[in-house]
PDB file of C-alpha atoms in Angstrom:
ATOM      1  CA  GLN W 257     -35.978  37.202 -58.688  1.00  0.00           C
ATOM      2  CA  VAL W 258     -35.575  33.669 -59.948  1.00  0.00           C
ATOM      3  CA  GLN W 259     -37.157  30.693 -58.239  1.00  0.00           C
ATOM      4  CA  LEU W 260     -35.581  27.322 -58.745  1.00  0.00           C
ATOM      5  CA  VAL W 261     -37.162  23.897 -57.989  1.00  0.00           C
ATOM      6  CA  GLU W 262     -35.163  20.718 -58.361  1.00  0.00           C
ATOM      7  CA  SER W 263     -36.613  17.318 -58.930  1.00  0.00           C
ATOM      8  CA  GLY W 264     -35.575  13.853 -60.109  1.00  0.00           C
ATOM      9  CA  GLY W 265     -33.527  12.791 -57.135  1.00  0.00           C
ATOM     10  CA  GLY W 266     -33.866   9.321 -55.669  1.00  0.00           C
ATOM     11  CA  SER W 267     -32.077   6.078 -54.892  1.00  0.00           C
ATOM     12  CA  VAL W 268     -30.157   4.116 -57.459  1.00  0.00           C
ATOM     13  CA  GLN W 269     -27.543   1.376 -57.425  1.00  0.00           C
ATOM     14  CA  ALA W 270     -23.943   2.143 -58.413  1.00  0.00           C
ATOM     15  CA  GLY W 271     -23.640   2.082 -62.184  1.00  0.00           C
ATOM     16  CA  GLY W 272     -27.230   3.316 -62.625  1.00  0.00           C
ATOM     17  CA  SER W 273     -28.519   6.653 -64.000  1.00  0.00           C
ATOM     18  CA  LEU W 274     -30.714   9.487 -62.856  1.00  0.00           C
ATOM     19  CA  ARG W 275     -31.793  12.695 -64.494  1.00  0.00           C
ATOM     20  CA  LEU W 276     -32.243  15.753 -62.369  1.00  0.00           C
ATOM     21  CA  SER W 277     -34.412  18.666 -63.462  1.00  0.00           C
ATOM     22  CA  CYS W 278     -34.400  22.246 -62.318  1.00  0.00           C
ATOM     23  CA  ALA W 279     -37.487  24.286 -63.130  1.00  0.00           C
ATOM     24  CA  ALA W 280     -36.953  28.038 -63.091  1.00  0.00           C
ATOM     25  CA  SER W 281     -39.500  30.775 -62.909  1.00  0.00           C
ATOM     26  CA  GLY W 282     -39.676  34.525 -62.328  1.00  0.00           C
ATOM     27  CA  ARG W 283     -37.309  35.670 -65.052  1.00  0.00           C
ATOM     28  CA  THR W 284     -36.219  34.764 -68.520  1.00  0.00           C
ATOM     29  CA  VAL W 285     -33.613  32.136 -67.675  1.00  0.00           C
ATOM     30  CA  SER W 286     -31.782  32.407 -70.927  1.00  0.00           C
ATOM     31  CA  SER W 287     -30.138  35.439 -69.465  1.00  0.00           C
ATOM     32  CA  TYR W 288     -28.732  33.308 -66.644  1.00  0.00           C
ATOM     33  CA  ALA W 289     -25.908  30.804 -66.477  1.00  0.00           C
ATOM     34  CA  MET W 290     -27.070  27.773 -64.609  1.00  0.00           C
ATOM     35  CA  GLY W 291     -25.085  25.408 -62.437  1.00  0.00           C
ATOM     36  CA  TRP W 292     -25.396  22.230 -60.425  1.00  0.00           C
ATOM     37  CA  PHE W 293     -23.618  21.788 -57.086  1.00  0.00           C
ATOM     38  CA  ARG W 294     -23.794  19.061 -54.528  1.00  0.00           C
ATOM     39  CA  GLN W 295     -23.098  18.542 -50.827  1.00  0.00           C
ATOM     40  CA  ALA W 296     -22.429  15.216 -49.183  1.00  0.00           C
ATOM     41  CA  PRO W 297     -22.881  14.787 -45.378  1.00  0.00           C
ATOM     42  CA  GLY W 298     -19.938  16.299 -43.553  1.00  0.00           C
ATOM     43  CA  LYS W 299     -18.507  17.871 -46.691  1.00  0.00           C
ATOM     44  CA  GLU W 300     -18.459  21.279 -48.304  1.00  0.00           C
ATOM     45  CA  ARG W 301     -20.728  22.048 -51.125  1.00  0.00           C
ATOM     46  CA  GLU W 302     -18.885  21.455 -54.398  1.00  0.00           C
ATOM     47  CA  PHE W 303     -19.308  22.344 -58.043  1.00  0.00           C
ATOM     48  CA  VAL W 304     -20.644  19.753 -60.405  1.00  0.00           C
ATOM     49  CA  ALA W 305     -21.509  21.388 -63.731  1.00  0.00           C
ATOM     50  CA  ALA W 306     -22.552  24.648 -65.343  1.00  0.00           C
ATOM     51  CA  THR W 307     -23.864  25.852 -68.616  1.00  0.00           C
ATOM     52  CA  THR W 308     -24.089  29.263 -70.265  1.00  0.00           C
ATOM     53  CA  GLY W 309     -27.387  30.993 -70.997  1.00  0.00           C
ATOM     54  CA  THR W 310     -27.557  29.525 -74.517  1.00  0.00           C
ATOM     55  CA  GLY W 311     -26.423  26.113 -73.386  1.00  0.00           C
ATOM     56  CA  ILE W 312     -23.571  26.110 -75.925  1.00  0.00           C
ATOM     57  CA  SER W 313     -20.769  26.139 -73.437  1.00  0.00           C
ATOM     58  CA  THR W 314     -20.513  23.875 -70.493  1.00  0.00           C
ATOM     59  CA  ASN W 315     -18.145  23.338 -67.560  1.00  0.00           C
ATOM     60  CA  TYR W 316     -17.657  20.178 -65.473  1.00  0.00           C
ATOM     61  CA  ALA W 317     -15.904  19.105 -62.344  1.00  0.00           C
ATOM     62  CA  ASP W 318     -13.180  16.594 -63.169  1.00  0.00           C
ATOM     63  CA  SER W 319     -14.940  13.977 -60.922  1.00  0.00           C
ATOM     64  CA  VAL W 320     -17.992  13.866 -63.245  1.00  0.00           C
ATOM     65  CA  LYS W 321     -16.570  14.527 -66.649  1.00  0.00           C
ATOM     66  CA  GLY W 322     -17.641  11.856 -69.104  1.00  0.00           C
ATOM     67  CA  ARG W 323     -20.436  10.630 -66.814  1.00  0.00           C
ATOM     68  CA  PHE W 324     -22.627  13.699 -66.231  1.00  0.00           C
ATOM     69  CA  THR W 325     -24.218  15.962 -68.834  1.00  0.00           C
ATOM     70  CA  ILE W 326     -25.778  19.349 -68.228  1.00  0.00           C
ATOM     71  CA  SER W 327     -28.297  20.708 -70.667  1.00  0.00           C
ATOM     72  CA  ARG W 328     -31.032  23.226 -70.791  1.00  0.00           C
ATOM     73  CA  ASP W 329     -34.319  23.821 -72.547  1.00  0.00           C
ATOM     74  CA  ASN W 330     -34.917  27.582 -72.332  1.00  0.00           C
ATOM     75  CA  ALA W 331     -38.398  27.220 -73.875  1.00  0.00           C
ATOM     76  CA  LYS W 332     -39.310  25.232 -70.830  1.00  0.00           C
ATOM     77  CA  ASN W 333     -37.161  27.256 -68.425  1.00  0.00           C
ATOM     78  CA  THR W 334     -35.590  24.002 -67.359  1.00  0.00           C
ATOM     79  CA  VAL W 335     -32.064  22.802 -66.795  1.00  0.00           C
ATOM     80  CA  TYR W 336     -31.153  19.100 -66.592  1.00  0.00           C
ATOM     81  CA  LEU W 337     -28.347  16.980 -65.228  1.00  0.00           C
ATOM     82  CA  GLN W 338     -28.092  13.570 -66.712  1.00  0.00           C
ATOM     83  CA  MET W 339     -26.051  11.374 -64.450  1.00  0.00           C
ATOM     84  CA  ASN W 340     -24.744   8.072 -65.755  1.00  0.00           C
ATOM     85  CA  SER W 341     -22.428   5.486 -64.269  1.00  0.00           C
ATOM     86  CA  LEU W 342     -23.192   6.746 -60.826  1.00  0.00           C
ATOM     87  CA  LYS W 343     -20.763   5.931 -58.089  1.00  0.00           C
ATOM     88  CA  VAL W 344     -21.297   5.722 -54.322  1.00  0.00           C
ATOM     89  CA  GLU W 345     -19.334   8.928 -53.936  1.00  0.00           C
ATOM     90  CA  ASP W 346     -21.843  10.840 -56.090  1.00  0.00           C
ATOM     91  CA  ALA W 347     -24.419  10.499 -53.278  1.00  0.00           C
ATOM     92  CA  ALA W 348     -25.305  13.993 -52.065  1.00  0.00           C
ATOM     93  CA  VAL W 349     -27.979  16.717 -52.014  1.00  0.00           C
ATOM     94  CA  TYR W 350     -27.839  18.338 -55.492  1.00  0.00           C
ATOM     95  CA  TYR W 351     -28.594  22.047 -55.829  1.00  0.00           C
ATOM     96  CA  CYS W 352     -29.460  24.007 -58.878  1.00  0.00           C
ATOM     97  CA  ALA W 353     -28.202  27.583 -59.037  1.00  0.00           C
ATOM     98  CA  ALA W 354     -28.572  30.556 -61.327  1.00  0.00           C
ATOM     99  CA  LYS W 355     -26.309  33.537 -61.929  1.00  0.00           C
ATOM    100  CA  TRP W 356     -26.858  36.638 -63.978  1.00  0.00           C
ATOM    101  CA  GLY W 357     -24.670  36.687 -67.027  1.00  0.00           C
ATOM    102  CA  THR W 358     -23.268  34.119 -69.394  1.00  0.00           C
ATOM    103  CA  LEU W 359     -20.118  32.750 -67.676  1.00  0.00           C
ATOM    104  CA  ALA W 360     -20.562  29.134 -66.638  1.00  0.00           C
ATOM    105  CA  THR W 361     -18.413  29.479 -63.594  1.00  0.00           C
ATOM    106  CA  ALA W 362     -17.624  26.842 -60.960  1.00  0.00           C
ATOM    107  CA  ARG W 363     -17.369  29.564 -58.301  1.00  0.00           C
ATOM    108  CA  GLU W 364     -20.255  29.063 -55.901  1.00  0.00           C
ATOM    109  CA  GLU W 365     -20.146  32.674 -54.617  1.00  0.00           C
ATOM    110  CA  ARG W 366     -20.984  33.972 -58.089  1.00  0.00           C
ATOM    111  CA  TYR W 367     -24.481  32.406 -58.090  1.00  0.00           C
ATOM    112  CA  ASP W 368     -27.382  34.506 -57.079  1.00  0.00           C
ATOM    113  CA  TYR W 369     -30.258  32.127 -56.705  1.00  0.00           C
ATOM    114  CA  TRP W 370     -30.438  28.624 -55.353  1.00  0.00           C
ATOM    115  CA  GLY W 371     -32.941  25.812 -55.200  1.00  0.00           C
ATOM    116  CA  GLN W 372     -33.734  23.778 -52.133  1.00  0.00           C
ATOM    117  CA  GLY W 373     -31.958  20.665 -53.320  1.00  0.00           C
ATOM    118  CA  THR W 374     -32.846  17.120 -54.226  1.00  0.00           C
ATOM    119  CA  GLN W 375     -31.367  14.018 -52.581  1.00  0.00           C
ATOM    120  CA  VAL W 376     -29.413  11.515 -54.590  1.00  0.00           C
ATOM    121  CA  THR W 377     -28.566   8.183 -52.918  1.00  0.00           C
ATOM    122  CA  VAL W 378     -26.274   5.651 -54.529  1.00  0.00           C
ATOM    123  CA  SER W 379     -25.918   2.186 -53.065  1.00  0.00           C
ATOM    124  CA  SER W 380     -23.179  -0.268 -53.776  1.00  0.00           C
TER     125      SER W 380
END
């Protein structure tokens, strides 16, 4: 079992930045690929970014490429999502997820464990 707890959400103006954190416990997270997903009101949950167990390879949704950066510190069992140049359309609940294995997939159904989410609000 892996437990995931997100933090770092909040309110920011468009153009601003936030850094989300996902603290993992229960297993050695370096064996897990980690991802971030988000869900805006009335919309399906969507992929944002993912990283392999080592953090060497990453995968991003086109909508966040060049603005968001996923990283991980396996010594701290923590994954981060640095979000810059935030847009109003980035507002959502952001979820951290973990999947056994190294592939940093965008496919939500491949992830085994999920956090409770953290709210990100972006105002114009």
